[in-house]
PDB file of N, CA and C in Angstrom:
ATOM      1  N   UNK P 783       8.765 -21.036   2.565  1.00  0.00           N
ATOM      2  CA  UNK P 783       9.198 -21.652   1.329  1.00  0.00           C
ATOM      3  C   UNK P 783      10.483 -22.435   1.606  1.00  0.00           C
ATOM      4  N   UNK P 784      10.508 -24.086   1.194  1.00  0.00           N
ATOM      5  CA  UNK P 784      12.012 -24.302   1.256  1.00  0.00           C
ATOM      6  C   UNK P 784      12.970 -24.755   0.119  1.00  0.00           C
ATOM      7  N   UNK P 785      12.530 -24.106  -0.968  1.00  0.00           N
ATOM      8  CA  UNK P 785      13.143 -24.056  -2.183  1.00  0.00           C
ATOM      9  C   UNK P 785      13.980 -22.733  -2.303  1.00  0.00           C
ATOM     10  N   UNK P 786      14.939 -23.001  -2.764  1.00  0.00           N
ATOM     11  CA  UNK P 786      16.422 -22.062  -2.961  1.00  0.00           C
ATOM     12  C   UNK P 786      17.211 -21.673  -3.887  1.00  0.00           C
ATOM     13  N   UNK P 787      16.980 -20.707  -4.499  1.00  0.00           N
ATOM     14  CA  UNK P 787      17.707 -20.857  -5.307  1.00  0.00           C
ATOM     15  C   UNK P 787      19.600 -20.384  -4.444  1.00  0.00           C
ATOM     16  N   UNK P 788      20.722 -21.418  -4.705  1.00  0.00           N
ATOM     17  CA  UNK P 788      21.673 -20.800  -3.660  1.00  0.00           C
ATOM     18  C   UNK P 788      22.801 -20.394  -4.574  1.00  0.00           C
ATOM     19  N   UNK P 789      23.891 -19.018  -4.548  1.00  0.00           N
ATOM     20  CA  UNK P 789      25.024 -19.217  -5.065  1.00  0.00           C
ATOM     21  C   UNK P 789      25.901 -18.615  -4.409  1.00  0.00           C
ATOM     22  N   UNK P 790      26.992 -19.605  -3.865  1.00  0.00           N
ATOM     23  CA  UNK P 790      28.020 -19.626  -3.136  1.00  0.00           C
ATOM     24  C   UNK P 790      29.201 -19.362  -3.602  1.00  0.00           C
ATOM     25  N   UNK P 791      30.179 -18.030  -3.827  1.00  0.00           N
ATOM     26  CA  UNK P 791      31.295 -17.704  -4.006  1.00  0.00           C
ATOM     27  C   UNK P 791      32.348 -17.737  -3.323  1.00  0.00           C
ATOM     28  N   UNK P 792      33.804 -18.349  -3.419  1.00  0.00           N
ATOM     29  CA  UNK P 792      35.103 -18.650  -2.165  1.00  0.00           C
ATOM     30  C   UNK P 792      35.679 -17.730  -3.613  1.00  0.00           C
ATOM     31  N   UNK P 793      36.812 -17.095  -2.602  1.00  0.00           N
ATOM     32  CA  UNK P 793      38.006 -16.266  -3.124  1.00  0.00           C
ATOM     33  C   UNK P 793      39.002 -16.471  -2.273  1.00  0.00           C
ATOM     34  N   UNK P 794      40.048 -16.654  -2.543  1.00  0.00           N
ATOM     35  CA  UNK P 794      41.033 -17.531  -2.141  1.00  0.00           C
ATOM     36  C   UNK P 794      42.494 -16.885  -3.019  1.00  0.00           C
ATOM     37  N   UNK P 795      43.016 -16.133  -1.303  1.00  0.00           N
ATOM     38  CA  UNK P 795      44.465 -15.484  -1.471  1.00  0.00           C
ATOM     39  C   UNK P 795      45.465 -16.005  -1.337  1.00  0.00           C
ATOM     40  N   UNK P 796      46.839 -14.994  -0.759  1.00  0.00           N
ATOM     41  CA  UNK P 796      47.724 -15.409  -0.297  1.00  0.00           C
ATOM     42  C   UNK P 796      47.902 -15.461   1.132  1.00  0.00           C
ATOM     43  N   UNK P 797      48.553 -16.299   2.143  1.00  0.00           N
ATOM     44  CA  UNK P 797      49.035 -15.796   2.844  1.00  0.00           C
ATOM     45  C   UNK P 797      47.334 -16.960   3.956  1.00  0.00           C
ATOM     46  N   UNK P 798      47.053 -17.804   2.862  1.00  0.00           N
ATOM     47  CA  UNK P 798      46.070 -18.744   3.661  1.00  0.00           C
ATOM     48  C   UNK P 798      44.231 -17.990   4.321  1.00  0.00           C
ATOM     49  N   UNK P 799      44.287 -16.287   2.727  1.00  0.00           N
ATOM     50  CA  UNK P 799      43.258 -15.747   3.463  1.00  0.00           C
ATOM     51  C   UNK P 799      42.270 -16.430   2.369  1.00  0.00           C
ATOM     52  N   UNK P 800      40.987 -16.140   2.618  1.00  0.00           N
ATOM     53  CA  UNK P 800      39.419 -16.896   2.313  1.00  0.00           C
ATOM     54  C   UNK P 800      38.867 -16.141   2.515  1.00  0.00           C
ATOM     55  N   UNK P 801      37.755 -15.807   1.671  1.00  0.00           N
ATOM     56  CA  UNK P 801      36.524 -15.282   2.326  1.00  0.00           C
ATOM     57  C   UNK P 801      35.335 -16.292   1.524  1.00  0.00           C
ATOM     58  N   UNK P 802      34.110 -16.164   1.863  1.00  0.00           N
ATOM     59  CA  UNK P 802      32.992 -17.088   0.777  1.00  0.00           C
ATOM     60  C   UNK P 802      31.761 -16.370   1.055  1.00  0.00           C
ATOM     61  N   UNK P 803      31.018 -15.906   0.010  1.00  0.00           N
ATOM     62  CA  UNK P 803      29.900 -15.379   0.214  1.00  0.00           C
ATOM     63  C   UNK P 803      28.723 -16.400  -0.482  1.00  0.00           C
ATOM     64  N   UNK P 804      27.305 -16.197   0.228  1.00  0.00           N
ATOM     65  CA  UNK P 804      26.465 -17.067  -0.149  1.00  0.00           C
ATOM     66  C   UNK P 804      25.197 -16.294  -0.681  1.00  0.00           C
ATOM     67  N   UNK P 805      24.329 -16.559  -1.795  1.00  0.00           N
ATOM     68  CA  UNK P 805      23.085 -15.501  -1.670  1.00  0.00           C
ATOM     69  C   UNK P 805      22.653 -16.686  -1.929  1.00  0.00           C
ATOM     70  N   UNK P 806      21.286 -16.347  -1.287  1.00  0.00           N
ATOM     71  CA  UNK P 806      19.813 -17.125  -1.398  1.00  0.00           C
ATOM     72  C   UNK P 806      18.513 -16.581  -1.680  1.00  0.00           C
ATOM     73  N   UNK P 807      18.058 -16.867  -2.567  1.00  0.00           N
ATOM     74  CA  UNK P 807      17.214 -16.662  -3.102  1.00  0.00           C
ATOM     75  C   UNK P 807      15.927 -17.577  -3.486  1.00  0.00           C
ATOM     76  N   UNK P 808      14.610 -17.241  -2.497  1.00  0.00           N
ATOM     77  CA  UNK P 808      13.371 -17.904  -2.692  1.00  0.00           C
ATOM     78  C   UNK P 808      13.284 -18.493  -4.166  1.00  0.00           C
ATOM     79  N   UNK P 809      12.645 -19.423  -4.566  1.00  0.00           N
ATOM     80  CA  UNK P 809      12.226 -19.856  -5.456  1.00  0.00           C
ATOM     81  C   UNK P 809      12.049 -20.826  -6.179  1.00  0.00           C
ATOM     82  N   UNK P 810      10.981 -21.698  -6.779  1.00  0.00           N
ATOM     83  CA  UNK P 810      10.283 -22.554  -7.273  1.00  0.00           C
ATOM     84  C   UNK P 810      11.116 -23.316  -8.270  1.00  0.00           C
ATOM     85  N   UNK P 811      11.361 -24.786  -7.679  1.00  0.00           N
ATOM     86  CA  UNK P 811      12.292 -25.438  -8.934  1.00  0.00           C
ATOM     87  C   UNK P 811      12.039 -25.139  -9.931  1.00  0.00           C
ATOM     88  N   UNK P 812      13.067 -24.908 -11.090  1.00  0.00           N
ATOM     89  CA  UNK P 812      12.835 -24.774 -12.520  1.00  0.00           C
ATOM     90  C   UNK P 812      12.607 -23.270 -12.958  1.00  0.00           C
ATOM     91  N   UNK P 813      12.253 -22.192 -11.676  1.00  0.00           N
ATOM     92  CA  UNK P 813      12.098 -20.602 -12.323  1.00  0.00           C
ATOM     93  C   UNK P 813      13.360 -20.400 -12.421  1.00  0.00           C
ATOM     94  N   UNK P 814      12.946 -19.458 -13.145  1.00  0.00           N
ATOM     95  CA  UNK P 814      14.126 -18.780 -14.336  1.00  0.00           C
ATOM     96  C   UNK P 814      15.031 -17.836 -13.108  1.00  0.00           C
ATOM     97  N   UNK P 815      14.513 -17.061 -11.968  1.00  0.00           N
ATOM     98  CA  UNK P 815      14.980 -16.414 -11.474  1.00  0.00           C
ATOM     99  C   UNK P 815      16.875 -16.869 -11.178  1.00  0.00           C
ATOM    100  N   UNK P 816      16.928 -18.188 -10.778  1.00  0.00           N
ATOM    101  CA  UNK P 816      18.268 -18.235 -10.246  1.00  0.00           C
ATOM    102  C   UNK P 816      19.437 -18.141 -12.043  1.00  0.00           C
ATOM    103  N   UNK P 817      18.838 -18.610 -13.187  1.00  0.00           N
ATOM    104  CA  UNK P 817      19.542 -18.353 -13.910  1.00  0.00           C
ATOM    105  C   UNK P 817      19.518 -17.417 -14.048  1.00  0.00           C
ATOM    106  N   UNK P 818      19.353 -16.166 -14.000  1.00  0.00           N
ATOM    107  CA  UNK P 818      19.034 -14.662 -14.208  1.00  0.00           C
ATOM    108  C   UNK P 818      20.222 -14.293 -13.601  1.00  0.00           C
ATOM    109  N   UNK P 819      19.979 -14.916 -12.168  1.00  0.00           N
ATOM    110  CA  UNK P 819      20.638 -14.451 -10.707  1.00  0.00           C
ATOM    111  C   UNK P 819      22.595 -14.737 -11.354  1.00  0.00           C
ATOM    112  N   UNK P 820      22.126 -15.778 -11.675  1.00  0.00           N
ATOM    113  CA  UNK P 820      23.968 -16.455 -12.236  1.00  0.00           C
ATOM    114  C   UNK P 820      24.266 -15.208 -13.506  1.00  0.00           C
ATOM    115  N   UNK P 821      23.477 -14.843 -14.248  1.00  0.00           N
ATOM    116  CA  UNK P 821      24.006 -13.862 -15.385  1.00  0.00           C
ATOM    117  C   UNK P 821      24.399 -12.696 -14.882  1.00  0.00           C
ATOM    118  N   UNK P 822      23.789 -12.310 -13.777  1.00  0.00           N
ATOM    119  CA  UNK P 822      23.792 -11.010 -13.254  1.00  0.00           C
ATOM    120  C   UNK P 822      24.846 -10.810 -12.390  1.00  0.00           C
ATOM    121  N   UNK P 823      25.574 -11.755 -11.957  1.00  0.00           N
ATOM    122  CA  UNK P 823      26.902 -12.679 -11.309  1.00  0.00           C
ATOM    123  C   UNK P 823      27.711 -11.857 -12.147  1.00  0.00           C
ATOM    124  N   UNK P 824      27.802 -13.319 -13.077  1.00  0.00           N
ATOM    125  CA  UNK P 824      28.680 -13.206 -14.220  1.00  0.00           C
ATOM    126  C   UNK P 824      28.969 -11.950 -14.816  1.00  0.00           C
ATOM    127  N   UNK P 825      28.125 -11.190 -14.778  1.00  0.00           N
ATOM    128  CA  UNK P 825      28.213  -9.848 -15.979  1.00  0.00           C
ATOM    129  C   UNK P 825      29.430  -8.423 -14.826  1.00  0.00           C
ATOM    130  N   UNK P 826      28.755  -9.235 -13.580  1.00  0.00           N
ATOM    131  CA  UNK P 826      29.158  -7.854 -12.952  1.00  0.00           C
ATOM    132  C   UNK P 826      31.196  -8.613 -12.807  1.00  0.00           C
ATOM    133  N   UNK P 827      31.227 -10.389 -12.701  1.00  0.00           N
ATOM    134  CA  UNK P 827      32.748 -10.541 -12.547  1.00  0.00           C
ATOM    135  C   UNK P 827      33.573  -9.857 -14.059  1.00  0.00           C
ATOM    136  N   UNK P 828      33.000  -9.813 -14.899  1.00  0.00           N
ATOM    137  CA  UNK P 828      33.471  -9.432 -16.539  1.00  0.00           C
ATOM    138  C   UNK P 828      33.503  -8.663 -16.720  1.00  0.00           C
ATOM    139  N   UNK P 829      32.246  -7.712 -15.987  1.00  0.00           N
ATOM    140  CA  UNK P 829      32.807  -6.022 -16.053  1.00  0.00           C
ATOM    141  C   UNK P 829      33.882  -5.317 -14.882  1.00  0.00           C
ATOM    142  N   UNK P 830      34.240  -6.236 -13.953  1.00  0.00           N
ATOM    143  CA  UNK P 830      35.304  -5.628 -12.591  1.00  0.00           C
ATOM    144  C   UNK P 830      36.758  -5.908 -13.449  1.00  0.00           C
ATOM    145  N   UNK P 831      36.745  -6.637 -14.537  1.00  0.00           N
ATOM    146  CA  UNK P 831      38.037  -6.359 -15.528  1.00  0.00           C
ATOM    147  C   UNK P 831      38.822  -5.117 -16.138  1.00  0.00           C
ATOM    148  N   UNK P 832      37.791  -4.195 -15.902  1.00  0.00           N
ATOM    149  CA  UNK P 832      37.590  -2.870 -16.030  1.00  0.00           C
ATOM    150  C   UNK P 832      37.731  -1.711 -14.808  1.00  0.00           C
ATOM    151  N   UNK P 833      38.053  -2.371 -14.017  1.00  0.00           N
ATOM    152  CA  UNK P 833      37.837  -1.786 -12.597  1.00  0.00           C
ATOM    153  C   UNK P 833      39.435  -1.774 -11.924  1.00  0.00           C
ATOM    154  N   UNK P 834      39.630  -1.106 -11.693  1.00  0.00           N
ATOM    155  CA  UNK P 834      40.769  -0.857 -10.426  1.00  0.00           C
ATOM    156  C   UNK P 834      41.632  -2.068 -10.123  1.00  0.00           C
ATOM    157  N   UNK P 835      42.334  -2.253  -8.764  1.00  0.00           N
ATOM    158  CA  UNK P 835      42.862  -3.697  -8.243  1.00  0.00           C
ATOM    159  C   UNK P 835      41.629  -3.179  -6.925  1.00  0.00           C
ATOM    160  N   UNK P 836      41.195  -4.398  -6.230  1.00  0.00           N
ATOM    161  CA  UNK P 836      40.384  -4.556  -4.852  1.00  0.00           C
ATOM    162  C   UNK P 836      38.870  -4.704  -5.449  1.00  0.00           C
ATOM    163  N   UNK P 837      38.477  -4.337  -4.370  1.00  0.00           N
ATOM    164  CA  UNK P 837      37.016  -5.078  -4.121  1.00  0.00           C
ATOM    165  C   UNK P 837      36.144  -4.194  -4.369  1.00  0.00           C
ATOM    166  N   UNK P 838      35.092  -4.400  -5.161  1.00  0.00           N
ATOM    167  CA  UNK P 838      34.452  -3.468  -5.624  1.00  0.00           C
ATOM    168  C   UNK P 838      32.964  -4.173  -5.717  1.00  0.00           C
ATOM    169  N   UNK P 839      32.274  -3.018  -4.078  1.00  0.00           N
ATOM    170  CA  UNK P 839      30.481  -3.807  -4.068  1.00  0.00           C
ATOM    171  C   UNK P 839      29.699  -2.694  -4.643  1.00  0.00           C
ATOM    172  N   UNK P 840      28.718  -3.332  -5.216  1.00  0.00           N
ATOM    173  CA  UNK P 840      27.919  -2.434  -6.707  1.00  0.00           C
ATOM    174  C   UNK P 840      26.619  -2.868  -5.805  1.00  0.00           C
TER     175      UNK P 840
END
């Protein structure tokens, strides 16, 4: 398959550090999956408001 759904995250510190993560995900222009994929993003950056200071993988 060379359809993608892609979403690429940069976080960007002090002190000149970076990191960038990428997910990819199969799928057919126009399926719903990658908007899903972006809510499911979103929900988890809105709920780490709630969370500690650092990095937190779910």
């Amino acid at each position: 398959m060379i359809d993608w759904h892609i979403v690429e995250v940069e976080a960007v510190g002090p002190d000149g550090f970076a990191v960038t993560t990428t997910r990819k995900n199969p799928a057919k222009p126009g399926a719903v999956t990658g908007q899903l994929t972006y809510y499911s993003f979103l929900a988890s950056i809105k709920e780490s408001i709630y969370k500690p200071a650092g990095v937190h993988i779910c």
